[in-house]
């Protein structure tokens, strides 16, 4: 099962900021929080990731709660091209001796951007 | 983003056919993955390769057979598939298998089983 909880869907107006929440109450101290998005007919696209501190890149900002049990992906000005399914993901250890970790994808948040 | 390339983009095959999906990455990554995405379901991890060695088979039926001849190429050989195997098959790569670094995905092969 996915280790994160996200709302099924959200709406935003174009040119306005969007805050996409994610709960991950079982996060361990060494787990990074990853965000991906999937546009229609495409594979998932990396957006941002972080461990403890807030992170910024050209696509978005990631705000991580002090206790790390939740995080928020911030799109500063939503455009129609940002309409996608957004996934918040933690790694999960594979039951093997290889030290392999894997992502467990949930159903994500479907973001609709209104013109 | 042309880091991970998958071919073909679309494939229609009968249940008795044999076909292969191909994935190629030019990112210098050491780990590669196959995922399955069925309609209205989350992505499911199928296989993980690290330095050309399979390190994870996530209870995938034997009618799916992966092959990783080198760190840049990954194949998924298909034979006697079932209609429920119709899905989007996604390939991804990452620097290593520790899960700290991002995975880069291809755009997938849309597979339809007749």
mmCIF file of C-alpha atoms in Angstrom, chain B residues 1-56:
data_model
loop_
_atom_site.group_PDB
_atom_site.id
_atom_site.type_symbol
_atom_site.label_atom_id
_atom_site.label_comp_id
_atom_site.label_asym_id
_atom_site.label_seq_id
_atom_site.Cartn_x
_atom_site.Cartn_y
_atom_site.Cartn_z
ATOM 1 C CA UNK B 1 13.102 15.116 -22.211
ATOM 2 C CA UNK B 2 14.695 12.350 -24.273
ATOM 3 C CA UNK B 3 16.575 10.648 -21.459
ATOM 4 C CA UNK B 4 14.495 7.454 -21.508
ATOM 5 C CA UNK B 5 13.123 6.216 -24.807
ATOM 6 C CA UNK B 6 10.599 3.417 -25.190
ATOM 7 C CA UNK B 7 9.598 1.620 -28.369
ATOM 8 C CA UNK B 8 7.119 0.936 -29.731
ATOM 9 C CA UNK B 9 4.717 3.560 -28.390
ATOM 10 C CA UNK B 10 1.730 1.405 -29.249
ATOM 11 C CA UNK B 11 1.414 -2.358 -29.692
ATOM 12 C CA UNK B 12 -1.554 -4.555 -30.501
ATOM 13 C CA UNK B 13 -1.030 -8.281 -30.272
ATOM 14 C CA UNK B 14 -2.970 -11.513 -30.075
ATOM 15 C CA UNK B 15 -2.765 -13.798 -27.076
ATOM 16 C CA UNK B 16 -0.552 -16.292 -28.916
ATOM 17 C CA UNK B 17 1.971 -13.768 -30.245
ATOM 18 C CA UNK B 18 5.464 -13.075 -28.976
ATOM 19 C CA UNK B 19 6.676 -9.502 -28.897
ATOM 20 C CA UNK B 20 9.250 -7.398 -27.067
ATOM 21 C CA UNK B 21 9.215 -3.927 -25.578
ATOM 22 C CA UNK B 22 12.424 -1.925 -25.642
ATOM 23 C CA UNK B 23 13.731 0.757 -23.316
ATOM 24 C CA UNK B 24 16.897 2.785 -23.725
ATOM 25 C CA UNK B 25 18.426 5.381 -21.381
ATOM 26 C CA UNK B 26 21.245 7.799 -22.120
ATOM 27 C CA UNK B 27 21.574 9.193 -18.611
ATOM 28 C CA UNK B 28 24.406 7.004 -17.363
ATOM 29 C CA UNK B 29 22.137 5.457 -14.735
ATOM 30 C CA UNK B 30 22.813 2.125 -13.082
ATOM 31 C CA UNK B 31 19.238 1.102 -12.222
ATOM 32 C CA UNK B 32 16.332 0.411 -14.540
ATOM 33 C CA UNK B 33 12.702 -0.468 -13.856
ATOM 34 C CA UNK B 34 9.579 -1.802 -15.541
ATOM 35 C CA UNK B 35 6.171 -0.611 -14.318
ATOM 36 C CA UNK B 36 2.637 -1.488 -15.356
ATOM 37 C CA UNK B 37 -0.145 1.096 -15.321
ATOM 38 C CA UNK B 38 -3.634 -0.295 -15.826
ATOM 39 C CA UNK B 39 -6.650 1.931 -16.307
ATOM 40 C CA UNK B 40 -7.606 3.762 -13.119
ATOM 41 C CA UNK B 41 -4.997 1.897 -11.070
ATOM 42 C CA UNK B 42 -1.732 3.096 -9.519
ATOM 43 C CA UNK B 43 1.552 2.278 -11.175
ATOM 44 C CA UNK B 44 2.738 -1.196 -10.202
ATOM 45 C CA UNK B 45 6.417 -2.029 -10.066
ATOM 46 C CA UNK B 46 7.244 -5.179 -12.051
ATOM 47 C CA UNK B 47 11.026 -5.551 -12.190
ATOM 48 C CA UNK B 48 14.147 -3.783 -10.956
ATOM 49 C CA UNK B 49 17.619 -4.119 -12.427
ATOM 50 C CA UNK B 50 20.812 -2.821 -10.877
ATOM 51 C CA UNK B 51 24.005 -2.952 -12.919
ATOM 52 C CA UNK B 52 22.335 -5.426 -15.282
ATOM 53 C CA UNK B 53 21.370 -7.787 -12.455
ATOM 54 C CA UNK B 54 17.724 -8.351 -11.624
ATOM 55 C CA UNK B 55 17.196 -7.445 -7.974
ATOM 56 C CA UNK B 56 13.418 -7.523 -7.780
#
